[in-house]
Coordinates of C-alpha atoms (C1' of nucleotides) in Angstrom, one line a residue:
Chain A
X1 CA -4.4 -16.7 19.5
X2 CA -4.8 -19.9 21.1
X3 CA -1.9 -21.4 23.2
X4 CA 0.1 -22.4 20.0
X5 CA 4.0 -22.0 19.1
X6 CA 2.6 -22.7 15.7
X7 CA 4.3 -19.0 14.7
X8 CA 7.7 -19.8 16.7
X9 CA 7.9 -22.5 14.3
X10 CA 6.8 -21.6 11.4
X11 CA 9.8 -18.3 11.5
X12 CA 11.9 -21.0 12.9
X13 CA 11.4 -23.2 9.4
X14 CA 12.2 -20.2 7.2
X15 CA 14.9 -19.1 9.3
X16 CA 16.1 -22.4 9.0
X17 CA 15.6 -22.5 5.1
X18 CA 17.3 -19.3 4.5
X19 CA 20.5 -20.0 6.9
X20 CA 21.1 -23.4 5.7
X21 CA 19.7 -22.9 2.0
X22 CA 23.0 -25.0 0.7
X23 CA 22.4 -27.9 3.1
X24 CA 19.9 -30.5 4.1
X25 CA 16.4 -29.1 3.9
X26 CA 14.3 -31.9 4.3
X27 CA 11.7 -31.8 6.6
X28 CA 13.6 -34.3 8.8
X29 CA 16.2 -32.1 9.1
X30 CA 13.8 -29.2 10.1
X31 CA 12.6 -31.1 12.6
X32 CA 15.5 -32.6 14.2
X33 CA 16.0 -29.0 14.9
X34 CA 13.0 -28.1 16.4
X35 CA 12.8 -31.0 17.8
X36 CA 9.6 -32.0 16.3
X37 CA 8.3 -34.3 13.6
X38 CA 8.3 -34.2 9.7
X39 CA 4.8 -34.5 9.3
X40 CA 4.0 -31.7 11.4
X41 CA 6.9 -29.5 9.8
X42 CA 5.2 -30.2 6.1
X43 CA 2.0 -29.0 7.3
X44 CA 3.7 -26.0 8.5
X45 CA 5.5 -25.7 4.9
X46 CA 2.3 -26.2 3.4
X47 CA 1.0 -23.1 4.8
X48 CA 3.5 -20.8 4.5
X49 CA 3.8 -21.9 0.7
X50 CA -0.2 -21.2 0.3
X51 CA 0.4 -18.4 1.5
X52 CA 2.8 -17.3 -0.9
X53 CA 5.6 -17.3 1.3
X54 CA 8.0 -20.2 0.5
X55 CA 8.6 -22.3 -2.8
X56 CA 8.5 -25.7 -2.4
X57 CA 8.3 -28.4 -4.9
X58 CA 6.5 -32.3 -4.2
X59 CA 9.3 -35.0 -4.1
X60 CA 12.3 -32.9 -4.2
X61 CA 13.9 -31.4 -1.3
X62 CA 14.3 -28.4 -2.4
X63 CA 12.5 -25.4 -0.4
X64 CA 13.2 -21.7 -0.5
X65 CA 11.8 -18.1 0.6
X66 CA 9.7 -17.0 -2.2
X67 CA 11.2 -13.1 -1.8
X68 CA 14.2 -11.8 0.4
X69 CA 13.9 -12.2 4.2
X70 CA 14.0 -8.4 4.5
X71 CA 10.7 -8.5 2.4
X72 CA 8.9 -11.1 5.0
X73 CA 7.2 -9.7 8.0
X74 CA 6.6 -11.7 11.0
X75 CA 2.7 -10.3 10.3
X76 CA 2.9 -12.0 6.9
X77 CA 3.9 -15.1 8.5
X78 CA 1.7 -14.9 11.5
X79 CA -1.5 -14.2 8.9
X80 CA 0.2 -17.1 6.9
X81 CA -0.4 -19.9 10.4
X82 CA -3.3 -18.2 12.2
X83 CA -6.5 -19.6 11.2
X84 CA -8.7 -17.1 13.3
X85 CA -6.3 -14.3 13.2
X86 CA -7.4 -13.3 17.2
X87 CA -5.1 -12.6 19.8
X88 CA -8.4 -12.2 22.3
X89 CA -11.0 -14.2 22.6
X90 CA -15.4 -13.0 23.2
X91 CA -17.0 -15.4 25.0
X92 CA -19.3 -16.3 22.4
X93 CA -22.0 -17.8 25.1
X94 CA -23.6 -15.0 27.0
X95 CA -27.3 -14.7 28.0
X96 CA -29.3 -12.8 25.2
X97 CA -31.8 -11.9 27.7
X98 CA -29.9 -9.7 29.8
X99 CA -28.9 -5.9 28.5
X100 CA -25.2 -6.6 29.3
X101 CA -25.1 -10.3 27.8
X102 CA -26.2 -9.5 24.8
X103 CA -24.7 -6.5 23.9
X104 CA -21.3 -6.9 25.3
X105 CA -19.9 -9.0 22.4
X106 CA -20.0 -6.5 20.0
X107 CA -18.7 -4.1 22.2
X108 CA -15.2 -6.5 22.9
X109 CA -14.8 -7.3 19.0
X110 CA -14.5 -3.3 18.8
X111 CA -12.0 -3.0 21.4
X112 CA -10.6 -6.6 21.1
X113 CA -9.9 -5.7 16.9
X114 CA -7.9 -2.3 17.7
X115 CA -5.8 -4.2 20.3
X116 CA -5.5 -6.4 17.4
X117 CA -4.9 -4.0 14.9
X118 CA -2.3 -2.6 17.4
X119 CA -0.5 -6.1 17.7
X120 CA -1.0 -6.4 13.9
X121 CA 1.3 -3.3 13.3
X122 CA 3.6 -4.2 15.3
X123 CA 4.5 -7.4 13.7
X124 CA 4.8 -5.5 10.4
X125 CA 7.5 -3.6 11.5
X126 CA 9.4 -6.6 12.2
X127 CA 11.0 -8.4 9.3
X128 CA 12.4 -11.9 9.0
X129 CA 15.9 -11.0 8.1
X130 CA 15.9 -9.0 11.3
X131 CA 15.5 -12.6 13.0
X132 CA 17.8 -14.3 11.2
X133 CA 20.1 -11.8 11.7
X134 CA 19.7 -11.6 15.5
X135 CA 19.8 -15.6 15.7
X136 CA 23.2 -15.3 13.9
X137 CA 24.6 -12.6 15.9
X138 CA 23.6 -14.5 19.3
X139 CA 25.3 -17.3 17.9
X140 CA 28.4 -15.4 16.7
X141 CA 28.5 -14.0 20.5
X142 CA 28.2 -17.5 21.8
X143 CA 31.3 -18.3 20.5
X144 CA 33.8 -15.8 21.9
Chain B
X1 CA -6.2 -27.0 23.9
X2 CA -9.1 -24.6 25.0
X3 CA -8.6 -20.8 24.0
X4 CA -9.5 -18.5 27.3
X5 CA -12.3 -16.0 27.2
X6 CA -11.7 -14.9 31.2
X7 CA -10.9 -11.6 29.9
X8 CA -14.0 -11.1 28.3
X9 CA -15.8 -12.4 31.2
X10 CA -13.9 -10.7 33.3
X11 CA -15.4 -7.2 31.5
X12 CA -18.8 -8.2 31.6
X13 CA -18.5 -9.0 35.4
X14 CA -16.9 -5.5 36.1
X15 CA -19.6 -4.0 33.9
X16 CA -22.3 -6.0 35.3
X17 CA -21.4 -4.5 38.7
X18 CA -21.3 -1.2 38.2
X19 CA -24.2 -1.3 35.5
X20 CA -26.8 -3.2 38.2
X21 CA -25.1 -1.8 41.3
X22 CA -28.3 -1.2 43.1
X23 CA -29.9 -4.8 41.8
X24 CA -29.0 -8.6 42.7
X25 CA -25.3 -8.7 42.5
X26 CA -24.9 -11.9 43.7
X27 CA -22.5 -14.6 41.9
X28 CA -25.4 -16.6 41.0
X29 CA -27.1 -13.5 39.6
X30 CA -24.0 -12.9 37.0
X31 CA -23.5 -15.9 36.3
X32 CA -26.8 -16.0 34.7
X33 CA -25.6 -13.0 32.3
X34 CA -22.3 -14.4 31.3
X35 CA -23.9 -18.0 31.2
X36 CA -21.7 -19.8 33.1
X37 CA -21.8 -20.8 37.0
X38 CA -21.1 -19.2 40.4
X39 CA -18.2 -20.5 41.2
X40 CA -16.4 -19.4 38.2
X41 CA -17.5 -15.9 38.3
X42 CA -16.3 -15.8 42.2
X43 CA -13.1 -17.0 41.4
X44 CA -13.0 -14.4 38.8
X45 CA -13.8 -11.4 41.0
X46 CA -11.1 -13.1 43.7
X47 CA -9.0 -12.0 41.1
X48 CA -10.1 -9.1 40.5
X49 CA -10.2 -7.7 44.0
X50 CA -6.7 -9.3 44.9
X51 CA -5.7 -7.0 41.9
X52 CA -7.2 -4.0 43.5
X53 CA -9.9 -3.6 40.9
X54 CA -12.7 -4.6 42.7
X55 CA -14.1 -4.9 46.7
X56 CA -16.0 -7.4 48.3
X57 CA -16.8 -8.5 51.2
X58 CA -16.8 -12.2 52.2
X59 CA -20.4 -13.1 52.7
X60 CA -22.2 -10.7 51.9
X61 CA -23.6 -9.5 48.4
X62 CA -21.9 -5.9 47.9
X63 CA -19.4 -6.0 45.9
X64 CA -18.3 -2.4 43.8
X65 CA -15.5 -1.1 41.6
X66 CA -12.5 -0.3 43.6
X67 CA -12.2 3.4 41.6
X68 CA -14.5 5.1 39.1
X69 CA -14.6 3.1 35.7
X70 CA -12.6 5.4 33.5
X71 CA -9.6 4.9 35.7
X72 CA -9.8 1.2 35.0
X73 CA -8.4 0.2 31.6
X74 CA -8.7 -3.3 29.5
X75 CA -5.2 -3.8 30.8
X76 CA -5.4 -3.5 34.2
X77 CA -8.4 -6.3 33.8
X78 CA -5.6 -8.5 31.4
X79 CA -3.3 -7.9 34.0
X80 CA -5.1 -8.9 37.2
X81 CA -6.5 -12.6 35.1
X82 CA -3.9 -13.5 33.0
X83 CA -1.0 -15.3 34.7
X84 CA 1.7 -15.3 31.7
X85 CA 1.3 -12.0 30.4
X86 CA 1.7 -13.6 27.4
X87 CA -0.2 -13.1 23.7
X88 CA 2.2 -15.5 21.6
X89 CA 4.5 -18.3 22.6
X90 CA 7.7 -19.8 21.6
X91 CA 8.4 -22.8 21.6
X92 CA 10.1 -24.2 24.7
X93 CA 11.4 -27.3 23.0
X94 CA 14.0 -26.8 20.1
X95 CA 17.8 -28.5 19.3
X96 CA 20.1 -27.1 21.4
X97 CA 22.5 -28.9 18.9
X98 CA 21.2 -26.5 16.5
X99 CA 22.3 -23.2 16.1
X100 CA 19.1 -22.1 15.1
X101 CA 17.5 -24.2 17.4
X102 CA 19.6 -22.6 20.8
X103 CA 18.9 -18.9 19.3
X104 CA 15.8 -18.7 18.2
X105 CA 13.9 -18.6 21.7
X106 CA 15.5 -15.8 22.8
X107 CA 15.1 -13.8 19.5
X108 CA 11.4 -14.5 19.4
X109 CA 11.2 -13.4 22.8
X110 CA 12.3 -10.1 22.0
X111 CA 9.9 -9.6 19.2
X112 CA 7.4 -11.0 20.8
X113 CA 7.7 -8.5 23.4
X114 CA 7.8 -5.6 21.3
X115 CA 4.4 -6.7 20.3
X116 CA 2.9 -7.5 23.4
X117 CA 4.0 -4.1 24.3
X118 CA 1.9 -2.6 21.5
X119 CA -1.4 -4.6 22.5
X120 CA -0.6 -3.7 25.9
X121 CA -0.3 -0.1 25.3
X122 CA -3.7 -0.8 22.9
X123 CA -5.5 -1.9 26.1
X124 CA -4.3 1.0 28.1
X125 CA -6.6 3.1 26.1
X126 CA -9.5 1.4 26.5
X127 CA -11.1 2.0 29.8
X128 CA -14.1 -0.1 31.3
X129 CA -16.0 3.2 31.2
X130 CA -15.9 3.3 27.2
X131 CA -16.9 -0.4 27.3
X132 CA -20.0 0.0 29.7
X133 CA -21.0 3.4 27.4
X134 CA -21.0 1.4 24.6
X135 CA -23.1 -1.5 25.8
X136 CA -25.4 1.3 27.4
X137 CA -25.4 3.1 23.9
X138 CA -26.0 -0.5 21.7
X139 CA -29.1 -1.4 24.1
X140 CA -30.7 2.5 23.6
X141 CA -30.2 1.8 20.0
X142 CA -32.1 -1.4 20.1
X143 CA -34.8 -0.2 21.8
X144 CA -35.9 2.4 19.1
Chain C
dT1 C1' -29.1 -19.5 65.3
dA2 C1' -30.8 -20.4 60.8
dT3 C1' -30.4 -19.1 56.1
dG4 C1' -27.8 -17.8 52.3
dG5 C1' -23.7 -15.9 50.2
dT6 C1' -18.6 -15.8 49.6
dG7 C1' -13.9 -17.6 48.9
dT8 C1' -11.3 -21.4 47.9
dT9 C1' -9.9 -26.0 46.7
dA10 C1' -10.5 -30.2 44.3
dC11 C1' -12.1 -32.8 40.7
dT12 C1' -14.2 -33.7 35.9
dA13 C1' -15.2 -32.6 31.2
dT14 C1' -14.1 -30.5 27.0
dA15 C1' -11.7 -28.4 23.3
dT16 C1' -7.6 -27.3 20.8
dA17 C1' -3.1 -28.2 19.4
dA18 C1' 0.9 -31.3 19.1
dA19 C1' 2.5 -35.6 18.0
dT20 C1' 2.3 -39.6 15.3
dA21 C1' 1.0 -42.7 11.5
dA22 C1' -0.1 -43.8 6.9
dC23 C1' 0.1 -43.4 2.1
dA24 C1' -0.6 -41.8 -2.7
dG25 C1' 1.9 -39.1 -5.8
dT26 C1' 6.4 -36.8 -7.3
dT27 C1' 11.3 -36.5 -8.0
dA28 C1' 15.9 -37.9 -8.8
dC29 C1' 19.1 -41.3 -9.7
dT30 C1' 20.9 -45.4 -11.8
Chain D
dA1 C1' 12.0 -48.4 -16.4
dG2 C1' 12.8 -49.4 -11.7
dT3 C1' 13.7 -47.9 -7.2
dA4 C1' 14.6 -45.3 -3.2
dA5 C1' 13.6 -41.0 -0.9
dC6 C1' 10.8 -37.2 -0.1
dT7 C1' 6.6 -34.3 -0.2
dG8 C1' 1.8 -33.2 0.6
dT9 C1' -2.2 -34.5 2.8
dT10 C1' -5.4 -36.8 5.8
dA11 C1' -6.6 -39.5 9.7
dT12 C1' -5.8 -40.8 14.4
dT13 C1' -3.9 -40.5 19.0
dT14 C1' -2.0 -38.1 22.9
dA15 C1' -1.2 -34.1 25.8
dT16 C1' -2.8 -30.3 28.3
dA17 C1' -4.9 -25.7 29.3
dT18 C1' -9.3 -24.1 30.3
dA19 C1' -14.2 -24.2 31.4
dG20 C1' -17.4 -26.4 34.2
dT21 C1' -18.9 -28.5 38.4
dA22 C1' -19.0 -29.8 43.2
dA23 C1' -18.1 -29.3 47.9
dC24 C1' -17.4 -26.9 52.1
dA25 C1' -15.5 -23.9 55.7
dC26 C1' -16.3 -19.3 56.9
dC27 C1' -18.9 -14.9 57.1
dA28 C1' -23.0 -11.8 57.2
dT29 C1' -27.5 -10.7 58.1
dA30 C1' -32.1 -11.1 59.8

DNA sequence: TATGGTGTTACTATATAAATAACAGTTACT
DNA sequence: AGTAACTGTTATTTATATAGTAACACCATA
């Protein structure tokens, strides 16, 4: 992926959502606490809610996860906010005329997609509510 | 801000070496494959070489792979041009206020390790060998 | 000792994402 | 119904990592 926190965010909205589900969930809220703005955390929202991940409804402040937080994996939220849905990147601009340059693109989108797929996988094994539950258990220990 | 192919390039330089090692190896002359300019692909192979995966000589045109190809892997070459380490990013700036906000950084840091340790492992198993036999194999191919 | 290459640093240009702004449309409340 | 607040979306500006370029001291080879 690019040099985005685009993903820290967007599990940082629904953890957000899910914690606080009986308090203020506007996206000025949100944002105070990531310390962003409410435009960009709508965007965000809009996403993950095309992607059938939250519920949200125009005019009311009234988001929630579409399906338990056990049921959310950080891949579904990561394929939710990545556009290109690439970790690595081919240089797309290599001379055609030489045997290496114009045959080494295809050879990195091989390798570069099972690194991928292997990244890929990984996220699926990790689940939202495993997040949430860790950020609550930090906080727990914080304050003892 | 710009995603970073230097990995990629970094595999076509390597290749390109070992590939043309008895032809113009010169910065110049690689740049021309990767399409780019000679200062880029020397402070590419400085890298490289202060990683242990290439040699060269100051001044003169001879550079080679520091060991034989298939005891090079994809990672070694992430390794010795990436600085961070780093595939995904949190985000550095949340509400400390918050108790999301102070957690969250250090929970996604842990998941985001687990998966970087999956690509990682990913890229262990490709070596540059695989990568110059498949470039070898996808230009026969072409030529029939 | 002249020519050409390397290794390195400094500077500029470019691309991508964050941040901000603006506003039509929707909701909720009185 | 009228109004205040919020959402969803688009457009614009700003920040910054990366590629690209230039320059040059140092080294190698003939």
């Amino acid at each position: 992926m690019k040099y985005s926190h685009k993903l820290s965010d967007a599990v940082h909205v629904l953890s957000y959502i899910e914690i606080f589900q009986d308090e203020d969930l506007s996206s000025k809220a949100i944002a105070d606490s990531i310390e962003s703005n409410p435009s960009l955390i709508r965007r965000l929202m809009s996403s993950l809610s095309k992607a059938g991940l939250l519920i949200t409804r125009s005019g009311s402040v009234s988001p929630r996860l579409s399906r338990p937080a056990d049921q959310i994996s950080l891949l579904d939220i990561y394929l939710a906010i990545d556009d290109s849905h690439e970790l690595l990147h081919v240089d797309k601009k290599t001379n055609m005329n030489c045997p290496v340059g114009r045959n080494i693109q295809d050879t990195l989108n091989v390798a570069y997609d099972q690194v991928q797929k292997a990244a890929e996988k990984s996220m699926q094994s990790i689940v939202l509510q495993d997040l949430i539950e860790d950020v609550l258990m930090r906080e727990k220990n914080r304050n003892k």
